[in-house]
Every structure is written in C-alpha cells, then in structure tokens.
Amino acid sequence: MKKQTIELMIATPEGLFRACYSDEGLSGLNFPEGRARRRCAGAPAPRKIRHWHRATASALKAVLAGREPKRLPPLATEGTEFRKSVWEQLRKLRRGETKSYGQIAAAIGRPAAVRAVGGACGANPIPVLVPCHRVVAANGKAGGFSGGMEWKRKLLAREGVRI
DNA sequence: ATCTTAACTGTGT
DNA sequence: ACACAGTTAAGAT
C-alpha cells in the first residue's frame, strides 16, 4: 500500500482551508484557494485522521481568532534537516511573540544563513500552526510572506503585533 | 528616512 | 555551476 495523503477541508470565518494528512499526522495546510473543491463523496477518512482533523480545525480557528491553540495534531512535516530545525524554532514562538530571520538563524547555529532561513519559512508546509508569520525583518518591518502579505498582516494584527 | 550595493547560505534545476 | 529567495548591514543621497 502506497503512502497516500488524505485531504480534508476546514471552514473558518476567513475562508475554506485545506488540510493534508499522511498516516503520520498533519502534513500540510493551505490557505483558502479561489476554487472551493467539494469533496463530499468518496471514501471516508480513517477515524485516526478524523480525530487529528478535529484538533487541526480547532487549533486553526483559535489562531485565526488570535488565541493560543490548546492542542495540536501530530505534525508530519517533511524536509531538509536545515528546514526542520528552522520549523522547530518557529514552533517555540508564542502568540504575539516575534523574532527576526537573523535571530532564528542564530538560534540554529548558523548566524549567517539569514537568507536561507527565509527560504525555509517559505517552504513551511503548515503555515499558521507553525507560526512562520511571527518571523519579521530585523529593521522592524514586516518582511515577506509566501502566502500573501495580507495574511501575515492579519495574523499579526490578531495577536496585537504592530509593524 | 529612503535607495543602492554587496555579502551570505540552503535548495532546486 | 547557477540563479533564486519571506535578509541584512553599511554607505550614499
């Protein structure tokens, strides 16, 4: 049996998010796309995954509302060692707390890899729950965001962060 | 305060 | 080997 990922939707006040699961846990989370894929039919998801999905949905809504999620589903992120170590640092950022790309780089022992850290953030498969939006530029400005600057601003604003 | 330039590093092709 | 990216610090205007 091959490794297949199951795709489930989450309805939020901000739109319809799409979550992807492997049999290890949550492997991806996507911002609402223009086209809302209706996927009511087909094989129902395994109970294990539906359980994770509840946690994901609840956590996502919490962060969107500017609150701290109570619990997270197991995260099944795949990537380079470098990237994983970056994401590990991101998970330590709490609500309203921000760090610069340089600070993250220093935290993983590669103080000069600031630019690469930016790349790692952009490659983050699970935005919002892995708070890549809490990484800002060193000069106090916002920095970039692969999911669209509107999201980054909105998420930070919900947490009371001013830029 | 804003613009330009020059380093720097991990990844994908 | 090369070009790119969610950077940065320093210098010029």
JSON list of C-alpha atoms (C1' of nucleotides) in Angstrom, two decimals:
[
{"chain": "A", "resi": 1, "resn": "MET", "atom": "CA", "xyz": [0.00, 0.00, 0.00]},
{"chain": "A", "resi": 2, "resn": "LYS", "atom": "CA", "xyz": [1.43, 3.28, -1.02]},
{"chain": "A", "resi": 3, "resn": "LYS", "atom": "CA", "xyz": [1.78, 6.32, 1.07]},
{"chain": "A", "resi": 4, "resn": "GLN", "atom": "CA", "xyz": [-1.25, 8.39, 0.33]},
{"chain": "A", "resi": 5, "resn": "THR", "atom": "CA", "xyz": [-2.29, 11.70, 1.73]},
{"chain": "A", "resi": 6, "resn": "ILE", "atom": "CA", "xyz": [-5.84, 12.46, 2.65]},
{"chain": "A", "resi": 7, "resn": "GLU", "atom": "CA", "xyz": [-7.29, 15.86, 2.08]},
{"chain": "A", "resi": 8, "resn": "LEU", "atom": "CA", "xyz": [-9.91, 17.47, 4.29]},
{"chain": "A", "resi": 9, "resn": "MET", "atom": "CA", "xyz": [-11.44, 20.92, 4.41]},
{"chain": "A", "resi": 10, "resn": "ILE", "atom": "CA", "xyz": [-11.86, 23.33, 7.30]},
{"chain": "A", "resi": 11, "resn": "ALA", "atom": "CA", "xyz": [-14.46, 26.06, 7.17]},
{"chain": "A", "resi": 12, "resn": "THR", "atom": "CA", "xyz": [-13.42, 29.22, 9.01]},
{"chain": "A", "resi": 13, "resn": "PRO", "atom": "CA", "xyz": [-14.64, 32.80, 9.07]},
{"chain": "A", "resi": 14, "resn": "GLU", "atom": "CA", "xyz": [-11.65, 33.61, 6.87]},
{"chain": "A", "resi": 15, "resn": "GLY", "atom": "CA", "xyz": [-12.44, 31.02, 4.25]},
{"chain": "A", "resi": 16, "resn": "LEU", "atom": "CA", "xyz": [-12.11, 27.36, 3.42]},
{"chain": "A", "resi": 17, "resn": "PHE", "atom": "CA", "xyz": [-8.73, 25.92, 4.39]},
{"chain": "A", "resi": 18, "resn": "ARG", "atom": "CA", "xyz": [-7.43, 22.61, 3.09]},
{"chain": "A", "resi": 19, "resn": "ALA", "atom": "CA", "xyz": [-5.55, 20.20, 5.33]},
{"chain": "A", "resi": 20, "resn": "CYS", "atom": "CA", "xyz": [-3.46, 17.24, 4.18]},
{"chain": "A", "resi": 21, "resn": "TYR", "atom": "CA", "xyz": [-2.70, 14.19, 6.26]},
{"chain": "A", "resi": 22, "resn": "SER", "atom": "CA", "xyz": [-0.27, 11.34, 5.92]},
{"chain": "A", "resi": 23, "resn": "ASP", "atom": "CA", "xyz": [-0.54, 8.38, 8.24]},
{"chain": "A", "resi": 24, "resn": "GLU", "atom": "CA", "xyz": [1.98, 10.13, 10.45]},
{"chain": "A", "resi": 25, "resn": "GLY", "atom": "CA", "xyz": [-0.06, 13.23, 11.05]},
{"chain": "A", "resi": 26, "resn": "LEU", "atom": "CA", "xyz": [-0.83, 16.61, 9.58]},
{"chain": "A", "resi": 27, "resn": "SER", "atom": "CA", "xyz": [1.45, 17.10, 6.59]},
{"chain": "A", "resi": 28, "resn": "GLY", "atom": "CA", "xyz": [0.14, 20.27, 5.02]},
{"chain": "A", "resi": 29, "resn": "LEU", "atom": "CA", "xyz": [-2.19, 23.20, 5.50]},
{"chain": "A", "resi": 30, "resn": "ASN", "atom": "CA", "xyz": [-3.24, 25.57, 2.73]},
{"chain": "A", "resi": 31, "resn": "PHE", "atom": "CA", "xyz": [-4.87, 28.96, 2.70]},
{"chain": "A", "resi": 32, "resn": "PRO", "atom": "CA", "xyz": [-8.26, 29.20, 1.01]},
{"chain": "A", "resi": 33, "resn": "GLU", "atom": "CA", "xyz": [-8.00, 28.98, -2.74]},
{"chain": "A", "resi": 34, "resn": "GLY", "atom": "CA", "xyz": [-10.30, 30.62, -5.18]},
{"chain": "A", "resi": 35, "resn": "ARG", "atom": "CA", "xyz": [-11.89, 27.35, -6.15]},
{"chain": "A", "resi": 36, "resn": "ALA", "atom": "CA", "xyz": [-13.61, 25.54, -3.31]},
{"chain": "A", "resi": 37, "resn": "ARG", "atom": "CA", "xyz": [-13.15, 21.87, -4.04]},
{"chain": "A", "resi": 38, "resn": "ARG", "atom": "CA", "xyz": [-16.18, 19.97, -2.92]},
{"chain": "A", "resi": 39, "resn": "ARG", "atom": "CA", "xyz": [-15.19, 16.54, -1.89]},
{"chain": "A", "resi": 40, "resn": "CYS", "atom": "CA", "xyz": [-18.21, 15.21, -0.07]},
{"chain": "A", "resi": 41, "resn": "ALA", "atom": "CA", "xyz": [-18.24, 11.87, -1.82]},
{"chain": "A", "resi": 42, "resn": "GLY", "atom": "CA", "xyz": [-15.59, 9.19, -1.86]},
{"chain": "A", "resi": 43, "resn": "ALA", "atom": "CA", "xyz": [-14.02, 7.11, 0.85]},
{"chain": "A", "resi": 44, "resn": "PRO", "atom": "CA", "xyz": [-14.49, 8.46, 4.35]},
{"chain": "A", "resi": 45, "resn": "ALA", "atom": "CA", "xyz": [-11.29, 9.30, 6.19]},
{"chain": "A", "resi": 46, "resn": "PRO", "atom": "CA", "xyz": [-9.98, 6.82, 8.77]},
{"chain": "A", "resi": 47, "resn": "ARG", "atom": "CA", "xyz": [-11.04, 7.58, 12.32]},
{"chain": "A", "resi": 48, "resn": "LYS", "atom": "CA", "xyz": [-7.45, 8.29, 13.33]},
{"chain": "A", "resi": 49, "resn": "ILE", "atom": "CA", "xyz": [-7.26, 11.08, 10.80]},
{"chain": "A", "resi": 50, "resn": "ARG", "atom": "CA", "xyz": [-10.66, 12.47, 11.60]},
{"chain": "A", "resi": 51, "resn": "HIS", "atom": "CA", "xyz": [-9.50, 12.73, 15.18]},
{"chain": "A", "resi": 52, "resn": "TRP", "atom": "CA", "xyz": [-6.42, 14.68, 14.13]},
{"chain": "A", "resi": 53, "resn": "HIS", "atom": "CA", "xyz": [-8.59, 16.81, 11.91]},
{"chain": "A", "resi": 54, "resn": "ARG", "atom": "CA", "xyz": [-10.69, 17.95, 14.84]},
{"chain": "A", "resi": 55, "resn": "ALA", "atom": "CA", "xyz": [-7.55, 19.15, 16.59]},
{"chain": "A", "resi": 56, "resn": "THR", "atom": "CA", "xyz": [-6.35, 20.88, 13.44]},
{"chain": "A", "resi": 57, "resn": "ALA", "atom": "CA", "xyz": [-9.63, 22.65, 12.85]},
{"chain": "A", "resi": 58, "resn": "SER", "atom": "CA", "xyz": [-9.91, 23.79, 16.43]},
{"chain": "A", "resi": 59, "resn": "ALA", "atom": "CA", "xyz": [-6.30, 24.98, 16.56]},
{"chain": "A", "resi": 60, "resn": "LEU", "atom": "CA", "xyz": [-6.61, 26.80, 13.26]},
{"chain": "A", "resi": 61, "resn": "LYS", "atom": "CA", "xyz": [-9.71, 28.66, 14.33]},
{"chain": "A", "resi": 62, "resn": "ALA", "atom": "CA", "xyz": [-8.05, 29.55, 17.61]},
{"chain": "A", "resi": 63, "resn": "VAL", "atom": "CA", "xyz": [-5.04, 31.13, 15.94]},
{"chain": "A", "resi": 64, "resn": "LEU", "atom": "CA", "xyz": [-7.22, 32.94, 13.42]},
{"chain": "A", "resi": 65, "resn": "ALA", "atom": "CA", "xyz": [-9.08, 34.42, 16.36]},
{"chain": "A", "resi": 66, "resn": "GLY", "atom": "CA", "xyz": [-5.81, 35.45, 17.96]},
{"chain": "A", "resi": 67, "resn": "ARG", "atom": "CA", "xyz": [-5.91, 32.85, 20.70]},
{"chain": "A", "resi": 68, "resn": "GLU", "atom": "CA", "xyz": [-3.39, 30.21, 21.66]},
{"chain": "A", "resi": 69, "resn": "PRO", "atom": "CA", "xyz": [-4.40, 26.73, 20.44]},
{"chain": "A", "resi": 70, "resn": "LYS", "atom": "CA", "xyz": [-4.98, 24.25, 23.24]},
{"chain": "A", "resi": 71, "resn": "ARG", "atom": "CA", "xyz": [-3.56, 21.28, 21.42]},
{"chain": "A", "resi": 72, "resn": "LEU", "atom": "CA", "xyz": [-2.11, 20.45, 18.05]},
{"chain": "A", "resi": 73, "resn": "PRO", "atom": "CA", "xyz": [-2.36, 17.36, 15.89]},
{"chain": "A", "resi": 74, "resn": "PRO", "atom": "CA", "xyz": [0.88, 15.42, 15.32]},
{"chain": "A", "resi": 75, "resn": "LEU", "atom": "CA", "xyz": [2.88, 17.25, 12.69]},
{"chain": "A", "resi": 76, "resn": "ALA", "atom": "CA", "xyz": [4.24, 15.15, 9.85]},
{"chain": "A", "resi": 77, "resn": "THR", "atom": "CA", "xyz": [6.41, 17.73, 8.18]},
{"chain": "A", "resi": 78, "resn": "GLU", "atom": "CA", "xyz": [8.95, 16.54, 5.67]},
{"chain": "A", "resi": 79, "resn": "GLY", "atom": "CA", "xyz": [12.01, 18.44, 4.62]},
{"chain": "A", "resi": 80, "resn": "THR", "atom": "CA", "xyz": [15.70, 19.06, 4.94]},
{"chain": "A", "resi": 81, "resn": "GLU", "atom": "CA", "xyz": [17.42, 18.91, 8.29]},
{"chain": "A", "resi": 82, "resn": "PHE", "atom": "CA", "xyz": [18.07, 22.60, 7.99]},
{"chain": "A", "resi": 83, "resn": "ARG", "atom": "CA", "xyz": [14.46, 23.39, 7.31]},
{"chain": "A", "resi": 84, "resn": "LYS", "atom": "CA", "xyz": [13.19, 21.12, 10.05]},
{"chain": "A", "resi": 85, "resn": "SER", "atom": "CA", "xyz": [15.45, 22.81, 12.56]},
{"chain": "A", "resi": 86, "resn": "VAL", "atom": "CA", "xyz": [14.08, 26.15, 11.46]},
{"chain": "A", "resi": 87, "resn": "TRP", "atom": "CA", "xyz": [10.49, 25.00, 11.82]},
{"chain": "A", "resi": 88, "resn": "GLU", "atom": "CA", "xyz": [11.36, 23.62, 15.23]},
{"chain": "A", "resi": 89, "resn": "GLN", "atom": "CA", "xyz": [12.35, 27.10, 16.28]},
{"chain": "A", "resi": 90, "resn": "LEU", "atom": "CA", "xyz": [9.20, 28.56, 14.80]},
{"chain": "A", "resi": 91, "resn": "ARG", "atom": "CA", "xyz": [7.05, 26.32, 16.96]},
{"chain": "A", "resi": 92, "resn": "LYS", "atom": "CA", "xyz": [8.58, 27.91, 20.04]},
{"chain": "A", "resi": 93, "resn": "LEU", "atom": "CA", "xyz": [7.16, 31.30, 19.15]},
{"chain": "A", "resi": 94, "resn": "ARG", "atom": "CA", "xyz": [4.07, 32.01, 21.18]},
{"chain": "A", "resi": 95, "resn": "ARG", "atom": "CA", "xyz": [1.17, 34.27, 20.45]},
{"chain": "A", "resi": 96, "resn": "GLY", "atom": "CA", "xyz": [2.28, 37.86, 19.92]},
{"chain": "A", "resi": 97, "resn": "GLU", "atom": "CA", "xyz": [5.97, 36.96, 20.10]},
{"chain": "A", "resi": 98, "resn": "THR", "atom": "CA", "xyz": [8.13, 37.75, 17.08]},
{"chain": "A", "resi": 99, "resn": "LYS", "atom": "CA", "xyz": [11.70, 37.10, 16.04]},
{"chain": "A", "resi": 100, "resn": "SER", "atom": "CA", "xyz": [13.81, 38.25, 13.12]},
{"chain": "A", "resi": 101, "resn": "TYR", "atom": "CA", "xyz": [15.17, 35.96, 10.43]},
{"chain": "A", "resi": 102, "resn": "GLY", "atom": "CA", "xyz": [18.59, 36.63, 11.85]},
{"chain": "A", "resi": 103, "resn": "GLN", "atom": "CA", "xyz": [17.58, 35.59, 15.34]},
{"chain": "A", "resi": 104, "resn": "ILE", "atom": "CA", "xyz": [16.24, 32.30, 14.03]},
{"chain": "A", "resi": 105, "resn": "ALA", "atom": "CA", "xyz": [19.43, 31.77, 12.09]},
{"chain": "A", "resi": 106, "resn": "ALA", "atom": "CA", "xyz": [21.48, 32.35, 15.20]},
{"chain": "A", "resi": 107, "resn": "ALA", "atom": "CA", "xyz": [19.28, 30.04, 17.22]},
{"chain": "A", "resi": 108, "resn": "ILE", "atom": "CA", "xyz": [20.10, 27.09, 14.98]},
{"chain": "A", "resi": 109, "resn": "GLY", "atom": "CA", "xyz": [23.80, 27.87, 14.99]},
{"chain": "A", "resi": 110, "resn": "ARG", "atom": "CA", "xyz": [24.07, 29.40, 11.52]},
{"chain": "A", "resi": 111, "resn": "PRO", "atom": "CA", "xyz": [24.06, 33.10, 12.15]},
{"chain": "A", "resi": 112, "resn": "ALA", "atom": "CA", "xyz": [24.95, 33.88, 8.54]},
{"chain": "A", "resi": 113, "resn": "ALA", "atom": "CA", "xyz": [22.20, 31.80, 6.99]},
{"chain": "A", "resi": 114, "resn": "VAL", "atom": "CA", "xyz": [19.59, 34.51, 7.36]},
{"chain": "A", "resi": 115, "resn": "ARG", "atom": "CA", "xyz": [18.58, 34.37, 3.76]},
{"chain": "A", "resi": 116, "resn": "ALA", "atom": "CA", "xyz": [18.25, 30.62, 3.81]},
{"chain": "A", "resi": 117, "resn": "VAL", "atom": "CA", "xyz": [16.00, 30.93, 6.84]},
{"chain": "A", "resi": 118, "resn": "GLY", "atom": "CA", "xyz": [13.69, 32.99, 4.71]},
{"chain": "A", "resi": 119, "resn": "GLY", "atom": "CA", "xyz": [13.65, 30.15, 2.24]},
{"chain": "A", "resi": 120, "resn": "ALA", "atom": "CA", "xyz": [12.85, 27.66, 4.96]},
{"chain": "A", "resi": 121, "resn": "CYS", "atom": "CA", "xyz": [9.94, 29.76, 6.16]},
{"chain": "A", "resi": 122, "resn": "GLY", "atom": "CA", "xyz": [8.57, 29.94, 2.66]},
{"chain": "A", "resi": 123, "resn": "ALA", "atom": "CA", "xyz": [8.84, 26.18, 2.41]},
{"chain": "A", "resi": 124, "resn": "ASN", "atom": "CA", "xyz": [6.88, 25.67, 5.63]},
{"chain": "A", "resi": 125, "resn": "PRO", "atom": "CA", "xyz": [4.09, 23.22, 4.73]},
{"chain": "A", "resi": 126, "resn": "ILE", "atom": "CA", "xyz": [1.97, 24.15, 7.73]},
{"chain": "A", "resi": 127, "resn": "PRO", "atom": "CA", "xyz": [1.56, 27.91, 7.98]},
{"chain": "A", "resi": 128, "resn": "VAL", "atom": "CA", "xyz": [-0.46, 29.40, 10.85]},
{"chain": "A", "resi": 129, "resn": "LEU", "atom": "CA", "xyz": [0.00, 26.37, 13.11]},
{"chain": "A", "resi": 130, "resn": "VAL", "atom": "CA", "xyz": [3.75, 26.54, 12.55]},
{"chain": "A", "resi": 131, "resn": "PRO", "atom": "CA", "xyz": [3.85, 30.29, 13.01]},
{"chain": "A", "resi": 132, "resn": "CYS", "atom": "CA", "xyz": [6.04, 31.41, 10.16]},
{"chain": "A", "resi": 133, "resn": "HIS", "atom": "CA", "xyz": [4.14, 34.70, 10.22]},
{"chain": "A", "resi": 134, "resn": "ARG", "atom": "CA", "xyz": [5.81, 35.60, 13.51]},
{"chain": "A", "resi": 135, "resn": "VAL", "atom": "CA", "xyz": [9.16, 35.98, 11.81]},
{"chain": "A", "resi": 136, "resn": "VAL", "atom": "CA", "xyz": [9.74, 39.58, 10.78]},
{"chain": "A", "resi": 137, "resn": "ALA", "atom": "CA", "xyz": [12.56, 41.61, 9.28]},
{"chain": "A", "resi": 138, "resn": "ALA", "atom": "CA", "xyz": [15.30, 42.91, 11.53]},
{"chain": "A", "resi": 139, "resn": "ASN", "atom": "CA", "xyz": [14.51, 46.55, 10.84]},
{"chain": "A", "resi": 140, "resn": "GLY", "atom": "CA", "xyz": [11.08, 46.19, 12.41]},
{"chain": "A", "resi": 141, "resn": "LYS", "atom": "CA", "xyz": [9.30, 45.92, 9.10]},
{"chain": "A", "resi": 142, "resn": "ALA", "atom": "CA", "xyz": [7.10, 43.02, 8.14]},
{"chain": "A", "resi": 143, "resn": "GLY", "atom": "CA", "xyz": [9.30, 41.08, 5.76]},
{"chain": "A", "resi": 144, "resn": "GLY", "atom": "CA", "xyz": [7.73, 38.86, 3.17]},
{"chain": "A", "resi": 145, "resn": "PHE", "atom": "CA", "xyz": [5.19, 36.09, 3.17]},
{"chain": "A", "resi": 146, "resn": "SER", "atom": "CA", "xyz": [4.70, 33.41, 0.55]},
{"chain": "A", "resi": 147, "resn": "GLY", "atom": "CA", "xyz": [1.04, 33.04, 1.40]},
{"chain": "A", "resi": 148, "resn": "GLY", "atom": "CA", "xyz": [0.39, 36.71, 0.71]},
{"chain": "A", "resi": 149, "resn": "MET", "atom": "CA", "xyz": [1.15, 39.72, 2.83]},
{"chain": "A", "resi": 150, "resn": "GLU", "atom": "CA", "xyz": [-2.49, 40.27, 3.70]},
{"chain": "A", "resi": 151, "resn": "TRP", "atom": "CA", "xyz": [-2.48, 37.06, 5.69]},
{"chain": "A", "resi": 152, "resn": "LYS", "atom": "CA", "xyz": [0.71, 37.89, 7.52]},
{"chain": "A", "resi": 153, "resn": "ARG", "atom": "CA", "xyz": [-0.58, 41.29, 8.48]},
{"chain": "A", "resi": 154, "resn": "LYS", "atom": "CA", "xyz": [-3.95, 39.98, 9.54]},
{"chain": "A", "resi": 155, "resn": "LEU", "atom": "CA", "xyz": [-2.48, 37.19, 11.62]},
{"chain": "A", "resi": 156, "resn": "LEU", "atom": "CA", "xyz": [-0.05, 39.51, 13.38]},
{"chain": "A", "resi": 157, "resn": "ALA", "atom": "CA", "xyz": [-2.75, 42.09, 13.94]},
{"chain": "A", "resi": 158, "resn": "ARG", "atom": "CA", "xyz": [-4.93, 39.45, 15.61]},
{"chain": "A", "resi": 159, "resn": "GLU", "atom": "CA", "xyz": [-2.06, 38.85, 18.02]},
{"chain": "A", "resi": 160, "resn": "GLY", "atom": "CA", "xyz": [-1.60, 42.50, 18.76]},
{"chain": "A", "resi": 161, "resn": "VAL", "atom": "CA", "xyz": [1.67, 42.88, 16.91]},
{"chain": "A", "resi": 162, "resn": "ARG", "atom": "CA", "xyz": [2.29, 46.25, 15.31]},
{"chain": "A", "resi": 163, "resn": "ILE", "atom": "CA", "xyz": [4.58, 46.83, 12.37]},
{"chain": "B", "resi": 1, "resn": "DA", "atom": "C1'", "xyz": [14.09, 58.45, 6.02]},
{"chain": "B", "resi": 2, "resn": "DT", "atom": "C1'", "xyz": [14.74, 56.11, 1.61]},
{"chain": "B", "resi": 3, "resn": "DC", "atom": "C1'", "xyz": [17.56, 53.97, -2.05]},
{"chain": "B", "resi": 4, "resn": "DT", "atom": "C1'", "xyz": [21.57, 51.07, -3.66]},
{"chain": "B", "resi": 5, "resn": "DT", "atom": "C1'", "xyz": [25.01, 47.61, -3.11]},
{"chain": "B", "resi": 6, "resn": "DA", "atom": "C1'", "xyz": [27.39, 43.90, -1.58]},
{"chain": "B", "resi": 7, "resn": "DA", "atom": "C1'", "xyz": [27.85, 39.77, 1.25]},
{"chain": "B", "resi": 8, "resn": "DC", "atom": "C1'", "xyz": [25.88, 35.31, 2.66]},
{"chain": "B", "resi": 9, "resn": "DT", "atom": "C1'", "xyz": [23.55, 30.40, 2.53]},
{"chain": "B", "resi": 10, "resn": "DG", "atom": "C1'", "xyz": [20.48, 26.39, 1.53]},
{"chain": "B", "resi": 11, "resn": "DT", "atom": "C1'", "xyz": [17.83, 24.50, -2.46]},
{"chain": "B", "resi": 12, "resn": "DG", "atom": "C1'", "xyz": [16.22, 23.27, -6.92]},
{"chain": "B", "resi": 13, "resn": "DT", "atom": "C1'", "xyz": [17.49, 22.70, -11.74]},
{"chain": "C", "resi": 1, "resn": "DA", "atom": "C1'", "xyz": [27.63, 25.56, -11.76]},
{"chain": "C", "resi": 2, "resn": "DC", "atom": "C1'", "xyz": [23.96, 28.86, -11.45]},
{"chain": "C", "resi": 3, "resn": "DA", "atom": "C1'", "xyz": [20.14, 31.55, -10.04]},
{"chain": "C", "resi": 4, "resn": "DC", "atom": "C1'", "xyz": [16.90, 32.46, -6.66]},
{"chain": "C", "resi": 5, "resn": "DA", "atom": "C1'", "xyz": [14.76, 33.76, -2.11]},
{"chain": "C", "resi": 6, "resn": "DG", "atom": "C1'", "xyz": [9.82, 35.78, 3.03]},
{"chain": "C", "resi": 7, "resn": "DT", "atom": "C1'", "xyz": [17.55, 39.02, 4.63]},
{"chain": "C", "resi": 8, "resn": "DT", "atom": "C1'", "xyz": [20.87, 42.33, 6.37]},
{"chain": "C", "resi": 9, "resn": "DA", "atom": "C1'", "xyz": [24.18, 45.76, 7.43]},
{"chain": "C", "resi": 10, "resn": "DA", "atom": "C1'", "xyz": [26.55, 49.54, 5.61]},
{"chain": "C", "resi": 11, "resn": "DG", "atom": "C1'", "xyz": [27.01, 53.65, 2.58]},
{"chain": "C", "resi": 12, "resn": "DA", "atom": "C1'", "xyz": [25.22, 57.20, -0.34]},
{"chain": "C", "resi": 13, "resn": "DT", "atom": "C1'", "xyz": [21.64, 60.61, -1.33]}
]
